[in-house]
PDB file of C-alpha atoms in Angstrom:
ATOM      1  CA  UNK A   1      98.657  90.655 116.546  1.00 70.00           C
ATOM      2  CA  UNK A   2      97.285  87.004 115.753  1.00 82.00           C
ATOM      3  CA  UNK A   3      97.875  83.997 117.160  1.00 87.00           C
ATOM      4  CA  UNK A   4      96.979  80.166 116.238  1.00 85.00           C
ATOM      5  CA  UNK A   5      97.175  78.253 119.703  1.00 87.00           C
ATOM      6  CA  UNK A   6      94.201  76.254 118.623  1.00 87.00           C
ATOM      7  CA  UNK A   7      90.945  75.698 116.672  1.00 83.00           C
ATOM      8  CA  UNK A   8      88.889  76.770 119.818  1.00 86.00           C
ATOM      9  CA  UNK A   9      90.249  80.317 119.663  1.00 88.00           C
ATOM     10  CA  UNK A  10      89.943  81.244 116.291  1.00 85.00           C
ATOM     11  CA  UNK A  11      91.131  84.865 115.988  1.00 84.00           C
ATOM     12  CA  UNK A  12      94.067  83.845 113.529  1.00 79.00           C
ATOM     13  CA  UNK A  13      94.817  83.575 109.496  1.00 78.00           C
ATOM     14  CA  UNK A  14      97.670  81.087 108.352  1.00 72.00           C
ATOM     15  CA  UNK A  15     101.519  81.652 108.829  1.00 75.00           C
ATOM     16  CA  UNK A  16     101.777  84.754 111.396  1.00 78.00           C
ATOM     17  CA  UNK A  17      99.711  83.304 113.594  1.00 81.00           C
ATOM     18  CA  UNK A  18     101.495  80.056 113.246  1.00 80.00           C
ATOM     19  CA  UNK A  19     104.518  81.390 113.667  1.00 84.00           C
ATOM     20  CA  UNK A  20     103.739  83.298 116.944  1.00 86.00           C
ATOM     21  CA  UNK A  21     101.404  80.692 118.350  1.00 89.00           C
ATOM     22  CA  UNK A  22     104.548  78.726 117.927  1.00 91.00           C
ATOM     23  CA  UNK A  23     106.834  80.877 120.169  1.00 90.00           C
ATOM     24  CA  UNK A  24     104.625  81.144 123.134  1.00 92.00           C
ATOM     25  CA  UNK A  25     103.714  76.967 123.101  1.00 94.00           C
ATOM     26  CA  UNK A  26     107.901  76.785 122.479  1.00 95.00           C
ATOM     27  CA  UNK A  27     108.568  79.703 124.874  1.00 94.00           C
ATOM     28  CA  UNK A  28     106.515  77.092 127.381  1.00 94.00           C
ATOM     29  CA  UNK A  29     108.528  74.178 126.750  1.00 95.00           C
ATOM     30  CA  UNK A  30     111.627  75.379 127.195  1.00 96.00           C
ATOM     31  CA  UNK A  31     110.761  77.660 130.294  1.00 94.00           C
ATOM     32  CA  UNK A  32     111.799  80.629 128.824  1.00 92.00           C
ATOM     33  CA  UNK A  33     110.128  84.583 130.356  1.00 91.00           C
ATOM     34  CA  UNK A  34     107.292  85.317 127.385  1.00 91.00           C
ATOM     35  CA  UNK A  35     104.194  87.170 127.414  1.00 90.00           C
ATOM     36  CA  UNK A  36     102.507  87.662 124.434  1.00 90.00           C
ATOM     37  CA  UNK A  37     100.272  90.375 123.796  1.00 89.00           C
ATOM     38  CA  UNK A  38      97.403  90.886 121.019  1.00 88.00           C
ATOM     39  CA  UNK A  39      93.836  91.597 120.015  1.00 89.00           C
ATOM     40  CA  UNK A  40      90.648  89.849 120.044  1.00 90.00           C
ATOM     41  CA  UNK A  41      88.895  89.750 117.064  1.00 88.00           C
ATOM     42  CA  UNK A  42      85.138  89.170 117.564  1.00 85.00           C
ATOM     43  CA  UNK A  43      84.603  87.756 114.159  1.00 79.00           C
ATOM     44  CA  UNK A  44      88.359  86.756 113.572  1.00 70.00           C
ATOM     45  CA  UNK A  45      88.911  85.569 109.866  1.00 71.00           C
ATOM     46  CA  UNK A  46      86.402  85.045 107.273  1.00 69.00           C
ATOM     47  CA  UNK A  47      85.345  81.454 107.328  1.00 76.00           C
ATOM     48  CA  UNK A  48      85.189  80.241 103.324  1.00 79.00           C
ATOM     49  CA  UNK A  49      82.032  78.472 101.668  1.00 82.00           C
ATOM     50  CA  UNK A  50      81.725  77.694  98.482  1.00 86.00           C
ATOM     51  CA  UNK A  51      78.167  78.263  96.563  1.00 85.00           C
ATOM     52  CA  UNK A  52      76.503  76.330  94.041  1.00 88.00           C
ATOM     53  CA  UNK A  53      78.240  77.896  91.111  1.00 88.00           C
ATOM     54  CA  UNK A  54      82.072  76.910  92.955  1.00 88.00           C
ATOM     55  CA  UNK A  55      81.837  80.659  94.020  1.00 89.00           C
ATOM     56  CA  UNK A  56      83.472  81.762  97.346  1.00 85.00           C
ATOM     57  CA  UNK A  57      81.518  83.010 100.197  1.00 83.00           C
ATOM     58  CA  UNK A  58      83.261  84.875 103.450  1.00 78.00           C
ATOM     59  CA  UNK A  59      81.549  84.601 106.283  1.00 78.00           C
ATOM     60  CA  UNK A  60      82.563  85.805 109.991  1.00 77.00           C
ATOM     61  CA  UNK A  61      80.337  84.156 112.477  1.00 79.00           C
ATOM     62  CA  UNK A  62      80.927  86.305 115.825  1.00 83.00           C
ATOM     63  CA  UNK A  63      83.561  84.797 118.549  1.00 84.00           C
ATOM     64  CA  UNK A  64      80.971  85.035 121.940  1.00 87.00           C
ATOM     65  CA  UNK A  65      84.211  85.891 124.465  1.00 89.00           C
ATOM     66  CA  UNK A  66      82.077  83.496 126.862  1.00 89.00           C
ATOM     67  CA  UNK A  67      82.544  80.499 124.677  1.00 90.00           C
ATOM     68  CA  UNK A  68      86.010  81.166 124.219  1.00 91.00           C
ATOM     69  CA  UNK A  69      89.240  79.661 126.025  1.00 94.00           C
ATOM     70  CA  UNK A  70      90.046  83.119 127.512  1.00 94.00           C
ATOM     71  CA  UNK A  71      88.931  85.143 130.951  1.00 95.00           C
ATOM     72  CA  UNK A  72      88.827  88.854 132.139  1.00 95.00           C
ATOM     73  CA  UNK A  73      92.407  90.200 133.062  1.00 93.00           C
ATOM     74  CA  UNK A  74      91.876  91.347 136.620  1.00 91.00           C
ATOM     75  CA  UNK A  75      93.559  93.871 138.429  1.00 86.00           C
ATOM     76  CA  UNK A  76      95.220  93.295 142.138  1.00 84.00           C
ATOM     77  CA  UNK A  77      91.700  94.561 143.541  1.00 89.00           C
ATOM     78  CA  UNK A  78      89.696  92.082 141.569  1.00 90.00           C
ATOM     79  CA  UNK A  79      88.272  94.530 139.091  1.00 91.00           C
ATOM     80  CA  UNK A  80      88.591  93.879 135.140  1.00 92.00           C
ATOM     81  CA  UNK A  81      91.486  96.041 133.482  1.00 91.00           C
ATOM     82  CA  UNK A  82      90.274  98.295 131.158  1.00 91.00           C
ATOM     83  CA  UNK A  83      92.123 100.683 129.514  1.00 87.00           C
ATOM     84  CA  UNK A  84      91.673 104.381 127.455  1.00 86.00           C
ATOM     85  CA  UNK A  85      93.528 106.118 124.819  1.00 85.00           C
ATOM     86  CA  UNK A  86      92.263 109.670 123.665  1.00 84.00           C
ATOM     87  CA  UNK A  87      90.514 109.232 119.986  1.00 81.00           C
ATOM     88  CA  UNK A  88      88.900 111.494 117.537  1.00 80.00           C
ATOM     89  CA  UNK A  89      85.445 112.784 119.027  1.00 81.00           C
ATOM     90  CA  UNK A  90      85.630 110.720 122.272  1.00 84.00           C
ATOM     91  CA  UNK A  91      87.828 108.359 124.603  1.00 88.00           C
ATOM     92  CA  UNK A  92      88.495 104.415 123.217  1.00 89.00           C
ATOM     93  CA  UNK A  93      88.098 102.218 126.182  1.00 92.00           C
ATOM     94  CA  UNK A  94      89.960  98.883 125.349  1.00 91.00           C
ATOM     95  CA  UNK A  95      89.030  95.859 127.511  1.00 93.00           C
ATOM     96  CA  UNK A  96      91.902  93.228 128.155  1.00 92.00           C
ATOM     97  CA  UNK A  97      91.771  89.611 128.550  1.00 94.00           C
ATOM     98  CA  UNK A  98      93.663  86.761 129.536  1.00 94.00           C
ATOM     99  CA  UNK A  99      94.501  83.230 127.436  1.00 95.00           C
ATOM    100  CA  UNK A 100      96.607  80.359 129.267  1.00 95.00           C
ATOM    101  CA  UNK A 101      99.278  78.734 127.362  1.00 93.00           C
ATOM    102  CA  UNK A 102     100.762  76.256 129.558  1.00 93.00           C
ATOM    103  CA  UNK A 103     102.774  78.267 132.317  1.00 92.00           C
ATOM    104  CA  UNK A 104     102.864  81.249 129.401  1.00 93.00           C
ATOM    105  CA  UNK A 105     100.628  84.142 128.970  1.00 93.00           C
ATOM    106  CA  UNK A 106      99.091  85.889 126.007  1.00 94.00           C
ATOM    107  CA  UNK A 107      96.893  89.017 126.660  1.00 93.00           C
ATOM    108  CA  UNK A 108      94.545  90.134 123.760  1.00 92.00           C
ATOM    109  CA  UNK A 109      92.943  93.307 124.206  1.00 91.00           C
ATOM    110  CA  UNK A 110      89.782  94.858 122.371  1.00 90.00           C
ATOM    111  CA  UNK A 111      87.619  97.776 121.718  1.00 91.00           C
ATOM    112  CA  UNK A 112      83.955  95.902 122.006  1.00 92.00           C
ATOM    113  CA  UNK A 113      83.471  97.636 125.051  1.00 93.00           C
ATOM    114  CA  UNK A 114      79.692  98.923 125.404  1.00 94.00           C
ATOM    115  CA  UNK A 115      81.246 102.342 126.916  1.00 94.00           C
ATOM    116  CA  UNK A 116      82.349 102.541 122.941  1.00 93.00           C
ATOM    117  CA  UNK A 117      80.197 104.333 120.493  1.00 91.00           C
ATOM    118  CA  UNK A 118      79.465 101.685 117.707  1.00 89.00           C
ATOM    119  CA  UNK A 119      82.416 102.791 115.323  1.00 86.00           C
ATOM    120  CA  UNK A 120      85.147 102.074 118.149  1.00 89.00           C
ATOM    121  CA  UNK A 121      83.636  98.836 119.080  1.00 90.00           C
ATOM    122  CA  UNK A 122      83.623  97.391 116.028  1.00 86.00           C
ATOM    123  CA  UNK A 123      87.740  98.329 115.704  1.00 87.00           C
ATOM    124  CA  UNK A 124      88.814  95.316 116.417  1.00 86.00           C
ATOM    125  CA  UNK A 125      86.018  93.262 115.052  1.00 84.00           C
ATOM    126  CA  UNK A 126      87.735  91.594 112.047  1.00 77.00           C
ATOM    127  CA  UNK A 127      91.459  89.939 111.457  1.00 75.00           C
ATOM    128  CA  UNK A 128      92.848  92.062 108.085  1.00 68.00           C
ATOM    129  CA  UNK A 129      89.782  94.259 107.940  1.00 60.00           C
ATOM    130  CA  UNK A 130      90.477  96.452 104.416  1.00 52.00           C
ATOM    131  CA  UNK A 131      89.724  99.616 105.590  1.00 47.00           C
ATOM    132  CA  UNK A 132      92.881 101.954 106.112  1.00 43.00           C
ATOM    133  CA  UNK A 133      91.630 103.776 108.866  1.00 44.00           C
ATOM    134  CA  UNK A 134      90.192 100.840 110.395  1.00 47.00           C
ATOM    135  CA  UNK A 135      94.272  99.370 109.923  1.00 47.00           C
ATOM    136  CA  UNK A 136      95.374 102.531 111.569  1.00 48.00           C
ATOM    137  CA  UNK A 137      93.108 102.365 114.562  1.00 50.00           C
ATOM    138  CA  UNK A 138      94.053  98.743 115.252  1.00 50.00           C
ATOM    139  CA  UNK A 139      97.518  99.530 115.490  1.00 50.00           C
ATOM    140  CA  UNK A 140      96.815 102.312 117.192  1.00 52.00           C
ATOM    141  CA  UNK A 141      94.985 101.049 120.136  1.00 49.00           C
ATOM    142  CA  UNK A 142      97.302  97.983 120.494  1.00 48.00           C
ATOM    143  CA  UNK A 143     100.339  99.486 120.937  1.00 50.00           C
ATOM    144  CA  UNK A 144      99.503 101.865 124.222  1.00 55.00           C
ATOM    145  CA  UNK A 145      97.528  99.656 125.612  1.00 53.00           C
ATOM    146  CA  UNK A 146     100.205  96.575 125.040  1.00 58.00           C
ATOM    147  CA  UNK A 147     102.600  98.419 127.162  1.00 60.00           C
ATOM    148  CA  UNK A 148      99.648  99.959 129.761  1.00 59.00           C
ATOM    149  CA  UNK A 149      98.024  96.304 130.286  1.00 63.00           C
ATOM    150  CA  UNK A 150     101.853  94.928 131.876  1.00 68.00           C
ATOM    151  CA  UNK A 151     102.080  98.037 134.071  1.00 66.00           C
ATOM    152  CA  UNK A 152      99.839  97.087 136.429  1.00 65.00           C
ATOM    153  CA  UNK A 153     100.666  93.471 136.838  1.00 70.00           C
ATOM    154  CA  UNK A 154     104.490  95.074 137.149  1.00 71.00           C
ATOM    155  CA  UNK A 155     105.868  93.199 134.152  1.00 76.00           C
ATOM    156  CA  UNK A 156     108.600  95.458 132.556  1.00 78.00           C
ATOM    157  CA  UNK A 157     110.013  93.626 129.310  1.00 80.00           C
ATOM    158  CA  UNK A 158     113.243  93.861 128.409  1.00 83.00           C
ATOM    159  CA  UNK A 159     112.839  92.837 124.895  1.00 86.00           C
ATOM    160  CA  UNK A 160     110.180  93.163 122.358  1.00 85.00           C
ATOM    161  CA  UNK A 161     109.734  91.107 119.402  1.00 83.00           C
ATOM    162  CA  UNK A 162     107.384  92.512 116.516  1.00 81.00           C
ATOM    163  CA  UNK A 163     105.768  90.404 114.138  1.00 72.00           C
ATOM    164  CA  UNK A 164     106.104  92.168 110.604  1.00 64.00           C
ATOM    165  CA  UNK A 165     104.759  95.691 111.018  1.00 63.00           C
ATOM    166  CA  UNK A 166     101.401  95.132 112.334  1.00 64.00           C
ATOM    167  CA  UNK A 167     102.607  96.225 115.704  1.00 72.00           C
ATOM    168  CA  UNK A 168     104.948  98.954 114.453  1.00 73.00           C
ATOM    169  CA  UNK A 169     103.986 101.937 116.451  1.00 78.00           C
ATOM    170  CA  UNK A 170     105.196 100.035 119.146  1.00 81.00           C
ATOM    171  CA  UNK A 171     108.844 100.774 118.431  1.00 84.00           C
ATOM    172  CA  UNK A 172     107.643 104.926 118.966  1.00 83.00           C
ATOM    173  CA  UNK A 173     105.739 103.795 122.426  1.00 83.00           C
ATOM    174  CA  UNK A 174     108.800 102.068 123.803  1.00 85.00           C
ATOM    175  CA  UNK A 175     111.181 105.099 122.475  1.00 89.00           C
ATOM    176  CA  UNK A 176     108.463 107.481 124.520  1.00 87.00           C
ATOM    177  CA  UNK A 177     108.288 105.211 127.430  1.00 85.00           C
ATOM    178  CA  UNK A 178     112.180 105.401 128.008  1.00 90.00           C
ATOM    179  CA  UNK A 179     111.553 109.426 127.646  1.00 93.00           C
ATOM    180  CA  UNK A 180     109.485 109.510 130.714  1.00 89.00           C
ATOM    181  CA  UNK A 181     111.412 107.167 132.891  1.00 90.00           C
ATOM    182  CA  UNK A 182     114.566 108.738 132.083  1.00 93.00           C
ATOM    183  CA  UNK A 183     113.900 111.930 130.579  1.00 94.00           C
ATOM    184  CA  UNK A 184     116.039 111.442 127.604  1.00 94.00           C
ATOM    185  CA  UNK A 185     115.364 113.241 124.066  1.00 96.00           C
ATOM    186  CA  UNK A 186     113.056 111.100 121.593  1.00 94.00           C
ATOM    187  CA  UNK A 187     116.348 110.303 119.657  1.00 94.00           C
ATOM    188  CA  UNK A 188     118.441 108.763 122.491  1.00 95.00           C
ATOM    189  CA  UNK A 189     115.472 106.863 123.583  1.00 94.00           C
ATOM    190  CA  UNK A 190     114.733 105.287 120.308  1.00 92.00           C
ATOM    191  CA  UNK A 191     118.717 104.604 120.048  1.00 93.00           C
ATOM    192  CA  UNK A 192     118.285 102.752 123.908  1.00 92.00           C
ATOM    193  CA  UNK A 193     115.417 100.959 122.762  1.00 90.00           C
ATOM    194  CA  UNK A 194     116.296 100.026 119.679  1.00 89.00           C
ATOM    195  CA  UNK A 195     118.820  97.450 121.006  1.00 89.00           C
ATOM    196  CA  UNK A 196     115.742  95.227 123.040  1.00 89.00           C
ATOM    197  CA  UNK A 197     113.887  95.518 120.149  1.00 87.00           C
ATOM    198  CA  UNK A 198     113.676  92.917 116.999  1.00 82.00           C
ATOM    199  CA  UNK A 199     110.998  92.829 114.126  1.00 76.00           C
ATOM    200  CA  UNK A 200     110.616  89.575 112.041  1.00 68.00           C
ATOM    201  CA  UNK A 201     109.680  90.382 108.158  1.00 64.00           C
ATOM    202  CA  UNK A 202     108.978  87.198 105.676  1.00 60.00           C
ATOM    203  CA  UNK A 203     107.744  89.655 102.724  1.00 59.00           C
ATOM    204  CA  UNK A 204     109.777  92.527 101.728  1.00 58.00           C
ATOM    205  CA  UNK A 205     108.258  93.611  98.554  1.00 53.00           C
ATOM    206  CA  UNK A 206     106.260  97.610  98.349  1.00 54.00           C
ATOM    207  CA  UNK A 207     102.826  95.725  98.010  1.00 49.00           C
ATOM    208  CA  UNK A 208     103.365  94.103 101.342  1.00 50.00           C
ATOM    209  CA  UNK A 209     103.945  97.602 103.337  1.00 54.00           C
ATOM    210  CA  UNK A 210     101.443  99.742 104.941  1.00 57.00           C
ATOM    211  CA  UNK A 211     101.527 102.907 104.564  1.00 60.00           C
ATOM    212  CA  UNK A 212      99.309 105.925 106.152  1.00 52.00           C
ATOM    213  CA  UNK A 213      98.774 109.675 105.357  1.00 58.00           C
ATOM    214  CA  UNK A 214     100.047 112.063 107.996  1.00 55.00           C
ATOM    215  CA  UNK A 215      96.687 113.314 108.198  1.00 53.00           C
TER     216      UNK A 215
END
């Protein structure tokens, strides 16, 4: 869900964003069908500064969207593509936007929408936030919303590529995509999938897993 394209959009970390920034420039070069889809951190990463004592500081000074190397997503009629998934207490409207790398696209998607109440805007406010919840939700309102944002600009991909499992629940979204277009059971679905779908893991150890309670 990160991305390092460059220093000018700074809503990446170190090697996951390097390593998918990396695809889409090479996806570019060699001419190869790639969108790339993720979220838009408004303060990104912390940035570090050290204090008197040699003491480390984190500080995340906000991304302003109109300084930023990225524009609205529009639909066909000119208005900006927003999108809603049903959450706890109220709907999450999720705003999508559009970044230019070369002749490839990346959409990045987030939740500062002002039709938000101020716990949903802030959702998507920080790259690695601790919170659990605050995990869940991002992965939550990323993967819907991934698939949703292509529908109307009638991109159907063939093959999804996850990077580690920060975009996880998208594996269940594709399975229950297939389900409605075909109207196959959730287990043949996720067997039809499975095939266009590939996850790349560089850390296989328990601490480097995320796990959530059912409830």
């Amino acid at each position: 869900m990160e991305y390092m394209l460059s220093e000018a959009l700074p809503i990446y970390s170190g090697g996951l964003g390097n390593v998918a920034g990396d695809q889409l420039k090479a996806a570019n070069d060699l001419g190869v069908p790639v969108i790339g889809v993720g979220l838009l951190y408004d303060q990104g990463y912390f940035r570090q500064q050290l204090d008197r004592d040699g003491s480390q500081r984190a500080l995340f000074p906000f991304n302003d969207p109109g300084q930023l190397p990225i524009r609205p997503l529009r639909k066909a009629n000119g208005d900006w593509l927003r999108l809603s998934i049903s959450f706890p207490g109220s709907e999450l409207w999720i705003r999508a936007w559009e970044v230019q790398v070369g002749q490839t696209k990346l959409y990045l998607l987030d939740t500062n929408d002002p039709a938000n109440v101020p716990e949903y805007r802030s959702i998507t406010s920080e790259l690695y936030a601790a919170a659990r919840i605050c995990a869940c939700a991002r992965k939550s309102c990323w993967e819907s919303p991934a698939g949703a944002c292509c529908a109307p600009l009638e991109i159907r991909p063939e093959v999804c590529h996850l990077n580690e499992g920060h975009a996880a629940f998208a594996v269940l979204e594709r399975a229950a995509a297939c389900m409605e277009d075909t109207g196959q059971s959730f287990g043949a679905a996720l067997a039809i999938t499975r095939a266009g779908t590939f996850s790349r893991r560089t850390r296989r150890s328990p601490p480097a897993s995320t796990a959530f309670p059912p409830t």
